[in-house]
Coordinates of C-alpha atoms and ligand atoms in Angstrom, one line a residue:
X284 CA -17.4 -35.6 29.3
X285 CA -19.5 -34.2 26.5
X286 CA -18.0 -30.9 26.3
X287 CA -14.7 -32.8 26.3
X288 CA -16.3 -34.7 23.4
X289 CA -17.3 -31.9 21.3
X290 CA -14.0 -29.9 22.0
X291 CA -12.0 -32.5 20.1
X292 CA -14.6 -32.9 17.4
X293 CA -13.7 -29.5 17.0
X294 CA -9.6 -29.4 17.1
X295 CA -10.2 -31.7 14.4
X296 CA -11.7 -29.7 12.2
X297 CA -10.2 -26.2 12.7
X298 CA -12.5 -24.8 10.6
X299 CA -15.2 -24.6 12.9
X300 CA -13.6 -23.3 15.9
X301 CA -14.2 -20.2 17.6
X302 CA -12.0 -19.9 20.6
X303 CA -13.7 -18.3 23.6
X304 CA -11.1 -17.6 25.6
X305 CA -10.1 -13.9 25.7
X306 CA -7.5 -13.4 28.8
X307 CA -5.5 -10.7 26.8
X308 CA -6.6 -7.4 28.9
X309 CA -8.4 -4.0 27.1
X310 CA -5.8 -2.9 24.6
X311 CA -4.6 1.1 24.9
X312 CA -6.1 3.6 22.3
X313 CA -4.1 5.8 20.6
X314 CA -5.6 9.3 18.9
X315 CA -4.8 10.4 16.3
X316 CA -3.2 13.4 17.7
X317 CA -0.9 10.9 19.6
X318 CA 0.1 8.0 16.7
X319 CA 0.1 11.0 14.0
X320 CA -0.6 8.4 11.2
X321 CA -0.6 10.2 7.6
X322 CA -4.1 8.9 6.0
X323 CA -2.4 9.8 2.9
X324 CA 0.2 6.9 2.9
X325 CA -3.3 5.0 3.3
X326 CA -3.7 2.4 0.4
X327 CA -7.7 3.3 -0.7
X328 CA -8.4 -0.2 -1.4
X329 CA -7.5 -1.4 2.2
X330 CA -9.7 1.4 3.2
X331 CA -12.3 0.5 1.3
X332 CA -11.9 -3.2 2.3
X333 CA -12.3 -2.3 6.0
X334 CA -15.5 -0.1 5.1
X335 CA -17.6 -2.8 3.8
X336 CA -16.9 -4.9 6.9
X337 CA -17.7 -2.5 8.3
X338 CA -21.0 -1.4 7.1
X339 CA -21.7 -5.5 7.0
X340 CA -21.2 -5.2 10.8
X341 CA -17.8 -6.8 11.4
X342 CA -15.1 -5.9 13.2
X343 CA -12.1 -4.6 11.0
X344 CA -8.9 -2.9 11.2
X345 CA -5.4 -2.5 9.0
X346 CA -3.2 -4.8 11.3
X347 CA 0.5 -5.6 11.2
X348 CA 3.6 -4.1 9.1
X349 CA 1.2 -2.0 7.4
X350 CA 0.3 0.0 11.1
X351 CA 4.2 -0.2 11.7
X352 CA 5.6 1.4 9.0
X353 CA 2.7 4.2 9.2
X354 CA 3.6 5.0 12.3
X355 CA 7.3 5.0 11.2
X356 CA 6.1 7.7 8.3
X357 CA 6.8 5.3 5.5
X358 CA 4.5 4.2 3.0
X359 CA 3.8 0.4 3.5
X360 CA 4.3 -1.5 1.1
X361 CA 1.7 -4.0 1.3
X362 CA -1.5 -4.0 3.3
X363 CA -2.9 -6.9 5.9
X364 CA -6.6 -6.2 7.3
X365 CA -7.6 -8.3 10.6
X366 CA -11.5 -8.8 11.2
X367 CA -13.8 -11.2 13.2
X368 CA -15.4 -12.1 9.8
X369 CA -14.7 -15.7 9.0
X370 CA -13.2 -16.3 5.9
X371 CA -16.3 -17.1 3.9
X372 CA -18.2 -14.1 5.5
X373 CA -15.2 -12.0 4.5
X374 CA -15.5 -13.8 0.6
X375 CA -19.1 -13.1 0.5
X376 CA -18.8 -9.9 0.6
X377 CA -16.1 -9.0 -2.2
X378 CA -16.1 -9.5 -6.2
X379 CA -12.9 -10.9 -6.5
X380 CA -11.7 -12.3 -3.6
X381 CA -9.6 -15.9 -3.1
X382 CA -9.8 -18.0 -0.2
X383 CA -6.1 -19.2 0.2
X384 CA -4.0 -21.1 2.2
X385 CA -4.2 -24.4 4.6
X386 CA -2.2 -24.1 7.5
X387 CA -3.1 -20.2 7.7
X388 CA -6.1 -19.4 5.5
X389 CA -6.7 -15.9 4.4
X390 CA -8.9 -14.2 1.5
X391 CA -6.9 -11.8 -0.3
X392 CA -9.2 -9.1 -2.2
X393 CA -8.0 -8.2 -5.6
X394 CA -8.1 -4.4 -6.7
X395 CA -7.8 -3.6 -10.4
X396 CA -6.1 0.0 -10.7
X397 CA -4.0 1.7 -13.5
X398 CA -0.6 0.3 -12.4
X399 CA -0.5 -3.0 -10.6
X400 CA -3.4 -5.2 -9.6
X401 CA -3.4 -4.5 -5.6
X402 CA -4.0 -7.4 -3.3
X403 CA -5.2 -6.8 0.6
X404 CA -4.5 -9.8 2.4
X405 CA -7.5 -10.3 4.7
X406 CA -7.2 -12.6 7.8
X407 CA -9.6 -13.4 10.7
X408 CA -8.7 -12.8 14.1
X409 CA -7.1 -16.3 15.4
X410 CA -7.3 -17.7 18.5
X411 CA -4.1 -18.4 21.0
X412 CA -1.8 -21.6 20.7
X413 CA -2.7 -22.3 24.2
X414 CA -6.5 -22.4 23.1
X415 CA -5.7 -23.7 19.7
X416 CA -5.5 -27.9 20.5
X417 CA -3.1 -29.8 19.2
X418 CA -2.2 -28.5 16.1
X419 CA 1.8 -28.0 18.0
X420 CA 4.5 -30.3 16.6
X421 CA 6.8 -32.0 19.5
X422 CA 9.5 -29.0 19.4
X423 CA 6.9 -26.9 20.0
X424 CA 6.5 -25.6 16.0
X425 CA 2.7 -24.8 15.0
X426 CA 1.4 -26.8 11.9
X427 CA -2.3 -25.5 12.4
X428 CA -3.7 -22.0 12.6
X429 CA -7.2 -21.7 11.7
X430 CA -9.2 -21.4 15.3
X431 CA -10.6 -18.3 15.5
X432 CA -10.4 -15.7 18.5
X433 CA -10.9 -12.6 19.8
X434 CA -8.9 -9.6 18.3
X435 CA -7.2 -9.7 21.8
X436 CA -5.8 -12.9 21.4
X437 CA -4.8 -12.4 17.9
X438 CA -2.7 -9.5 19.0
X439 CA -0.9 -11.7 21.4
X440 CA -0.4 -14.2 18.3
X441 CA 2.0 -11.7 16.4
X442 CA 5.4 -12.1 16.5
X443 CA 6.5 -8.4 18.0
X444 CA 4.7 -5.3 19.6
X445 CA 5.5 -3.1 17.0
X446 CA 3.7 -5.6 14.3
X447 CA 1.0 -6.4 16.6
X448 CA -1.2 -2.6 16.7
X449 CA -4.4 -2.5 14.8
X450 CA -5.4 0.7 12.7
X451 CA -9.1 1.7 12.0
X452 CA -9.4 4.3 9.3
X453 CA -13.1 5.3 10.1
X454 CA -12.3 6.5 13.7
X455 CA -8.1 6.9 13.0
X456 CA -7.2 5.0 16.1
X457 CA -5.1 2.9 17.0
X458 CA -5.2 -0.5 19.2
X459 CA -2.5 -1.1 21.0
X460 CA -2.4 -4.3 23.3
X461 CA 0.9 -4.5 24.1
X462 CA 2.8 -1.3 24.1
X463 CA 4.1 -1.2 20.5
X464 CA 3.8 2.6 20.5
X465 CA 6.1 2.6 23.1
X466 CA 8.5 0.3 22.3
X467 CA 8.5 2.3 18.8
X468 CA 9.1 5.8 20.9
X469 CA 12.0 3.5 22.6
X470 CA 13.0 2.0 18.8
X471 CA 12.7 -1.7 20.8
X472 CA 12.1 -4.3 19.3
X473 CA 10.1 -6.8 21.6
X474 CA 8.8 -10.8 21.2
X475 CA 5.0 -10.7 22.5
X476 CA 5.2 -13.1 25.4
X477 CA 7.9 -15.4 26.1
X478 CA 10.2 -15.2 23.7
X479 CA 12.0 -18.7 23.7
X480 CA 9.0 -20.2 23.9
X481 CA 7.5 -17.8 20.7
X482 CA 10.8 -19.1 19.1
X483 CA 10.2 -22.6 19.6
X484 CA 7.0 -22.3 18.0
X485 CA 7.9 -20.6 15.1
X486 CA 11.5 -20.6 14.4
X487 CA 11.7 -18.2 11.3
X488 CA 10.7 -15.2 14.5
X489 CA 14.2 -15.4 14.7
X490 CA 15.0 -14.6 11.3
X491 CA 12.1 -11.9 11.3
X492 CA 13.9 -10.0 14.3
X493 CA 17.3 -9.5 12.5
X494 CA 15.4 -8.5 9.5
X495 CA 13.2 -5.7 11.1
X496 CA 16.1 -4.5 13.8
X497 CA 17.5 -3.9 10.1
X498 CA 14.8 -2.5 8.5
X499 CA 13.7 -0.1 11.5
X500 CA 17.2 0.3 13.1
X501 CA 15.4 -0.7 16.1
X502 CA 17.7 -2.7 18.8
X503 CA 16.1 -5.9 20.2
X504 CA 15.4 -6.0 23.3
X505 CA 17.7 -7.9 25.8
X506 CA 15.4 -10.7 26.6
X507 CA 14.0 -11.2 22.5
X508 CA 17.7 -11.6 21.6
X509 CA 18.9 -14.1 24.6
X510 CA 17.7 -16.9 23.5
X511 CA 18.7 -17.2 19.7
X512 CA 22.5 -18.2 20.4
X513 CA 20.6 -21.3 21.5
X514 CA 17.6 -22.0 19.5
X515 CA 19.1 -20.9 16.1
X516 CA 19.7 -24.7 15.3
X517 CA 15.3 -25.0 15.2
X518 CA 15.7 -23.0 11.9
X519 CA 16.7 -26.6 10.4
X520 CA 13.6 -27.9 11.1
X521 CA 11.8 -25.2 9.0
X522 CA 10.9 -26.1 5.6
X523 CA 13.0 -24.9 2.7
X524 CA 10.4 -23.4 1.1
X525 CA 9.4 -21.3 4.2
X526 CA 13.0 -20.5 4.6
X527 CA 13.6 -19.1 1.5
X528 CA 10.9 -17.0 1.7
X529 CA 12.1 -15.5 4.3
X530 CA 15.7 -15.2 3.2
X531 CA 14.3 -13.2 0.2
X532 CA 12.4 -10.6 2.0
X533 CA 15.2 -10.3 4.1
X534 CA 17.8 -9.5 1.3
X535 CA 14.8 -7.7 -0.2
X536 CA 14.5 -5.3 3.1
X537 CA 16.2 -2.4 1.3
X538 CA 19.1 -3.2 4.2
X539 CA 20.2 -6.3 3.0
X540 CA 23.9 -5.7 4.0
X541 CA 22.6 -4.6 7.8
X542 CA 20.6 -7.8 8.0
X543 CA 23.2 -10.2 7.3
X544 CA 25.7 -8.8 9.5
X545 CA 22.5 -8.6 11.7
X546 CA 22.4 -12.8 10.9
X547 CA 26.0 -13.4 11.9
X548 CA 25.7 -10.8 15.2
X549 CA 23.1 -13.5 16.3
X550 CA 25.3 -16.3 15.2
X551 CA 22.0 -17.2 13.1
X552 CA 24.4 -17.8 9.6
X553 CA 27.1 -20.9 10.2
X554 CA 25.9 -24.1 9.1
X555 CA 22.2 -23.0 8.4
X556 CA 22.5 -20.9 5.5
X557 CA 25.5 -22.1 3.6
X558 CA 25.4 -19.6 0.8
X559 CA 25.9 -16.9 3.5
X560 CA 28.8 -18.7 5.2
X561 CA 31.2 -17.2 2.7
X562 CA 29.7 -14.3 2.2
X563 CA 30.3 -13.8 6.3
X564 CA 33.8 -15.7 6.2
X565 CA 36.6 -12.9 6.7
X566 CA 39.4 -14.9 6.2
X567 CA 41.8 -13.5 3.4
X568 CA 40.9 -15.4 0.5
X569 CA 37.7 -14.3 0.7
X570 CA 38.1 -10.5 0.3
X571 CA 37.4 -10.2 -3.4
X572 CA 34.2 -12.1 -2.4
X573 CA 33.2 -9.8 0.2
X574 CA 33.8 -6.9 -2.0
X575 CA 31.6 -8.6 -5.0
X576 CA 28.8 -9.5 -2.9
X577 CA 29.0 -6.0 -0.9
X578 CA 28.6 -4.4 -3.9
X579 CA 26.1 -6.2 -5.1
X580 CA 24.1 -6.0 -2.1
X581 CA 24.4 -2.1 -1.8
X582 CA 23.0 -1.9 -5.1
X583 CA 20.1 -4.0 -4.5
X584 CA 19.6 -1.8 -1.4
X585 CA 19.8 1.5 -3.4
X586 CA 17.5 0.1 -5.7
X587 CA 14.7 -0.9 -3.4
X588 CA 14.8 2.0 -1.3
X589 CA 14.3 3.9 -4.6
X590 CA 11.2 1.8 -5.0
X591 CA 12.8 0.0 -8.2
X592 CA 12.5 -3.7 -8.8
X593 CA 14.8 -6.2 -8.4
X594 CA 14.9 -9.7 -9.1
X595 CA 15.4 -12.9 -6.8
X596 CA 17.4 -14.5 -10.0
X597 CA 19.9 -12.0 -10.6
X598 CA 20.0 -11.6 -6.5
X599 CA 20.7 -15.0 -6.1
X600 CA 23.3 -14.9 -9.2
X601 CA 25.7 -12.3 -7.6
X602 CA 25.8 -14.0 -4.3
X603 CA 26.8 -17.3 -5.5
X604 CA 29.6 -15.7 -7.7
X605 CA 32.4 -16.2 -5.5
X606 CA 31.7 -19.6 -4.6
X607 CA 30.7 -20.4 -8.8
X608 CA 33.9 -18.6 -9.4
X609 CA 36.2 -20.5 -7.1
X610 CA 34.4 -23.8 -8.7
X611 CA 34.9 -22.7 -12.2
X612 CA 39.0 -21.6 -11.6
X613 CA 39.3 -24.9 -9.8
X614 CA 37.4 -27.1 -13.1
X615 CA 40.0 -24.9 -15.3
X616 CA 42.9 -25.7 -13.7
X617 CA 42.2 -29.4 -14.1
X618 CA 42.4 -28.9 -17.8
X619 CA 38.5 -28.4 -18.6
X620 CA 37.7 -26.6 -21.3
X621 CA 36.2 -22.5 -20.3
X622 CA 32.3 -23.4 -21.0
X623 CA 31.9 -27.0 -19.8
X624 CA 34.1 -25.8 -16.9
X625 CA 31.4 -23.1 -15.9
X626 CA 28.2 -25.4 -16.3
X627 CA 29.9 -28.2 -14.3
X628 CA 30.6 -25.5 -12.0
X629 CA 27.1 -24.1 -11.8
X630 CA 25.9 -27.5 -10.7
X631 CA 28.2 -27.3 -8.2
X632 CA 27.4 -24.4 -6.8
X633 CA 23.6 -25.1 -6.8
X634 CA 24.3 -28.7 -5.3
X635 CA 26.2 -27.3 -2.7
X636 CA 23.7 -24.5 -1.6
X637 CA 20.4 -26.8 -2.0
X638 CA 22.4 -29.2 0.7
X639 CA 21.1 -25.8 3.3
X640 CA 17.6 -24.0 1.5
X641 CA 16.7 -24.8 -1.5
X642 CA 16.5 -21.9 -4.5
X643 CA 12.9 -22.4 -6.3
X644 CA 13.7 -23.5 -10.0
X645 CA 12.6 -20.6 -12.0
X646 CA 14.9 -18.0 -9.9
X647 CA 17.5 -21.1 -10.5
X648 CA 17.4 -20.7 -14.4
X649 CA 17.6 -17.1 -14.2
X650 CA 21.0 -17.4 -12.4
X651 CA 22.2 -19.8 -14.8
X652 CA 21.2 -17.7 -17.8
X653 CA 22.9 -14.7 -16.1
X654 CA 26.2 -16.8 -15.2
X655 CA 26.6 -18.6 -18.6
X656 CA 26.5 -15.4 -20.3
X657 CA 29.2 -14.3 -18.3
X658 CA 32.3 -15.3 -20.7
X659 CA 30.1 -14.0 -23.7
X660 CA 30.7 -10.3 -22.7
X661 CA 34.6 -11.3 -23.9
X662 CA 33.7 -12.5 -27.0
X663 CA 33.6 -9.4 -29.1
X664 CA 34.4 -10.7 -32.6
X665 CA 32.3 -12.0 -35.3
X666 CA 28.4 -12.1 -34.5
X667 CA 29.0 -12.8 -31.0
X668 CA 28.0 -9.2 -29.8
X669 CA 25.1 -9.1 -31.7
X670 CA 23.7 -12.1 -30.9
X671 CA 23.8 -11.7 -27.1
X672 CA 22.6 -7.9 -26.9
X673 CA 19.2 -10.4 -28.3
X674 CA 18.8 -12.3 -25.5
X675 CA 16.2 -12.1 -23.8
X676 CA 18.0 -12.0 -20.3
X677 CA 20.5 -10.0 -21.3
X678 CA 20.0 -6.6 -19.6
X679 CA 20.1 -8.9 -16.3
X680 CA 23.6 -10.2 -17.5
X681 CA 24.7 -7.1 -18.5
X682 CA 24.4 -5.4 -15.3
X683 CA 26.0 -8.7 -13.7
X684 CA 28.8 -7.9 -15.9
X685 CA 29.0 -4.2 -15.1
X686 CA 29.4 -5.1 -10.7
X687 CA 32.5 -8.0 -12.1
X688 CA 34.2 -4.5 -13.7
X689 CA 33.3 -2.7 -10.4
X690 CA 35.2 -5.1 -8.3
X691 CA 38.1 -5.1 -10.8
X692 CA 37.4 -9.0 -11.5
X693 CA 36.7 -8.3 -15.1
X694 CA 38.5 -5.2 -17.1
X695 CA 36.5 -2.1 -16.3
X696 CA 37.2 -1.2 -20.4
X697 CA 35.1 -4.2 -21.0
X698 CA 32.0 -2.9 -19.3
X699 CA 32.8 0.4 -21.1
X700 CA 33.0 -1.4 -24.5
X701 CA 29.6 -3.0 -23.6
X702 CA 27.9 0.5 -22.5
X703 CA 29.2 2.3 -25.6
X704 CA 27.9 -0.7 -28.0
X705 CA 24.7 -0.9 -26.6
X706 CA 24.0 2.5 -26.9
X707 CA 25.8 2.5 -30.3
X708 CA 24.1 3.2 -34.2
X709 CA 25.1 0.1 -36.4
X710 CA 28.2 1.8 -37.7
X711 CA 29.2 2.4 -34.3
X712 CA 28.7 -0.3 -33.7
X713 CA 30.9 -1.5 -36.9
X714 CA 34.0 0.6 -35.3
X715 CA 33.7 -0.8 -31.9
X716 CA 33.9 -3.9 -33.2
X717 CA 37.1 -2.8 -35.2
X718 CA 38.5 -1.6 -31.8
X719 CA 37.7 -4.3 -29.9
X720 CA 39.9 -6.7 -32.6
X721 CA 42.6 -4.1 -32.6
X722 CA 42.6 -4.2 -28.5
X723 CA 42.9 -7.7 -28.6
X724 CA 44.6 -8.6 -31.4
X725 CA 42.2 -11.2 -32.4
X726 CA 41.2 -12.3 -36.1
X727 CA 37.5 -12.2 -35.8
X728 CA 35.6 -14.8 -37.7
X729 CA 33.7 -12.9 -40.4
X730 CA 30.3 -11.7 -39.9
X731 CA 28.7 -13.2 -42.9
X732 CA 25.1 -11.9 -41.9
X733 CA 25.1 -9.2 -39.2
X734 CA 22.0 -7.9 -38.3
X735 CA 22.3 -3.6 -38.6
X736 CA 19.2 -3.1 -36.6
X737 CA 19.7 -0.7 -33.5
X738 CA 19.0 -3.5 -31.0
X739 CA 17.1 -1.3 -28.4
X740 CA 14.7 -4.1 -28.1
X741 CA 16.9 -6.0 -25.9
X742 CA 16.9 -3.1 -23.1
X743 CA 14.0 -3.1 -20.8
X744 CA 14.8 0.3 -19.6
X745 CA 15.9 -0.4 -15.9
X746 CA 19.0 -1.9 -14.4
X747 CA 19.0 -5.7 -13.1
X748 CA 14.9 -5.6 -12.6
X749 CA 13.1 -7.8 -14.8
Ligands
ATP1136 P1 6.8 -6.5 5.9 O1 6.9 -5.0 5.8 O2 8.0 -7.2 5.6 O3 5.6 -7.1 5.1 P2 5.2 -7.4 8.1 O4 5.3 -7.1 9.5 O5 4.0 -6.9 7.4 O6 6.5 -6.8 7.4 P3 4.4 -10.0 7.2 O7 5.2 -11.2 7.0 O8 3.7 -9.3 6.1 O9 5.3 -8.9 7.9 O10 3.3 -10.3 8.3 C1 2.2 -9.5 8.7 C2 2.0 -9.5 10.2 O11 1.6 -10.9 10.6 C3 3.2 -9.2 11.0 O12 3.3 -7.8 11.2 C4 2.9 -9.9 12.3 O13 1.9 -9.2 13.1 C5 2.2 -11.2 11.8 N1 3.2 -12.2 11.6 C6 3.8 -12.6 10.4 N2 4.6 -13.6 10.6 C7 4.5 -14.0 11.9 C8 5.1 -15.0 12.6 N3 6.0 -15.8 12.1 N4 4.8 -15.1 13.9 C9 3.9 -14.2 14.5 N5 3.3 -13.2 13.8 C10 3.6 -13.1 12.5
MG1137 MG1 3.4 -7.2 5.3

């Protein structure tokens, strides 16, 4: 009766909770000889993070991705570390470190270097569902995650065996608890434990296997892929928020075009994500479509894998363009004038794909800025030119206009004209302008006060990042 008592005291604050439970079996230890991890793709400040728990006398290991793609030979590109320190213990012990989160709180530890500030994301070993209480929506989805376990039941809390081996750089060996190295030697992918039921609990698993099977090249395993044709509706009962997280890492994987045919294989794209219904639709209309957004997605794929940048705005802009464009045609056609016609368009658009997830608002101005600048590029008289080579977005635009010529939407000698004025000196610049009003026989306005400054400022120096 007590012990029942003091159990739910507990549950209610998850805070407190240490789970004792540990049914999850020794895990395998791999040498180094066998897992042949490079310590040189080794970030030093997750190192140096597992050190210190170390030497405070805690348990602590690089966990997750980060063990994954080391094993795979590539350089991770962000690190996780997994200890028994609680997250105060773990806060206490580190300058600059940030307790975050609610439903899954974690420190992250803050590293000041030349380039980029690094963060290590640093999260206490939790304890399993079944041990957890009732922190379990109806369906089955988890809302609560902070009851702490053993670092055997946090392994069987991951989402697939390849994520779920734990790395410790002072002895190089790896934990393995349920035959990730394997599955990695067999390029599987396999869901830890039952994998409807891992599904019901967290839906967005489902989204996370297409996106590694794409990232790895790994095939899922027969039983992890069974069960999506059925459960893929759950994803509608994920917040937006979490959703388009997800979407984004996923068309940030560097194999953006492999994951969404990955999506549609599973039958994970109808309905749910609307803004990748056309994409996916193969009907005939929408070949000029699939050819913009293909393009646009094999660049974004070049450019991650070649460690540039690329931004969620200008992502976002390039797969909404067919459906903006058919909007905008349709607005024309009904007599509305070119610009309004775009905007009323663009809220269209939007409207139409917040109805499935939600963009966030700042990636949602950066598409409009990109799209509104869209009939500028055709606009070369007067000061037009000038003035949008000083935008601040424009390098984003202009690259959004150089993919339209690619696709033969717009006139490749357009994007030329463009590239050539950018790069131009202001008399250059002078006789482009000429050419561009003997080319289309326009009258442009006079330029009663055109600025002759090279406008290099405008050009961050690389391609659609920003
Ligand atoms: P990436 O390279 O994209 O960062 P990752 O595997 O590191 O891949 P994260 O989202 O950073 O993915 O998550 C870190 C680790 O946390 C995962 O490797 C996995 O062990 C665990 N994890 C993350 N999300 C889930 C989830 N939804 N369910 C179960 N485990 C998860
Ligand atoms: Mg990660």
């Amino acid at each position: 009766m007590i012990t029942k008592f003091i159990k739910r005291i507990l549950r209610r604050d998850p805070m407190v909770k240490h789970s004792q439970a540990n049914n999850t079996g020794a895990p395998k230890r791999i040498p180094k000889k066998s897992h042949r991890i490079d310590p040189h793709l080794l970030s030093k400040n997750a190192v140096k993070v597992t050190h210190t728990l170390q030497q405070a006398g805690y348990e602590a290991f690089i966990v997750g991705g980060a063990v994954r793609d080391l094993a795979l030979g590539i350089s991770p590109k962000d690190f996780d570390v997994a200890t028994n320190a609680t997250p105060d213990q773990v806060q206490r012990l580190f300058r600059k470190a940030r307790l975050i989160g609610r439903r899954f709180q974690i420190v992250h530890v803050t590293f000041f270097g030349k380039g980029h500030p690094e963060i290590i994301e640093v999260s206490t070993f939790r304890a399993l569902l079944d041990n957890a209480g009732d922190h379990v929506a109806e369906s089955g989805r988890i809302l609560r995650d902070n009851v702490w376990g053993s670092q055997g039941e946090d392994a069987a809390r991951r989402d697939f065996t390849i994520n779920a081996m734990y790395y410790d750089p002072s002895s190089e060996t790896v934990l393995d608890y349920h035959g990730g190295m394997a599955d990695m030697q067999k390029k599987t992918l396999r869901m830890i434990g039952d994998p409807a039921k891992r599904y019901r609990e967290d839906p967005v698993r489902m989204l996370r296997a297409v996106r590694f099977a794409a990232k790895t090249g790994f095939e899922l395993d027969s039983a992890t892929r069974a069960p999506i044709a059925k459960l893929g509706k759950l994803l509608n009962d994920v917040p937006s928020a979490r959703l388009f997280d997800e979407i984004l890492k996923l068309l940030m994987s560097g194999y953006s075009w492999r994951a969404i045919q990955g999506l549609k294989e599973a039958g994970l794209h109808h309905g749910l994500l609307p803004l990748l219904d056309h994409i996916l639709d193969e009907g005939e209309d929408s070949k000029g479509a699939n050819d913009f957004v293909k393009l646009a997605l094999a660049n974004t794929d070049e450019r991650i894998q070649s460690g540039k940048s690329v931004s969620a705005g200008f992502l976002f802009a390039t797969l909404l363009w067919p459906d903006l464009l058919k909007n905008w045609k349709a607005n024309s056609s009904k007599g509305m004038a070119n610009i309004p016609a775009l905007h009323d368009a663009m809220d269209d658009t939007i409207a139409t794909q917040s109805s499935g997830m939600t963009i966030q608002r700042r990636f949602e101005s950066d598409m409009r800025e990109i799209w509104s600048m869209q009939p500028r590029f055709e606009r070369r008289v007067g000061r037009y030119p000038y003035r949008l080579i000083e935008s601040p977005r424009f390098r984003a635009g202009y690259d959004f206009m150089l993919l339209r010529c690619a696709t033969g939407e717009l006139n490749p000698a357009i994007g030329q004209w463009w590239t050539d004025f950018i790069a131009a000196d202001p008399a250059g610049q002078d006789e482009l302008m000429a050419s561009a009003k003997n080319e289309s026989g326009n009258s442009p306005t006079p330029a009663k006060r055109r600025r002759r400054r090279k406008p290099k400022s405008a050009l961050p120096p690389e391609g659609a990042a920003s």
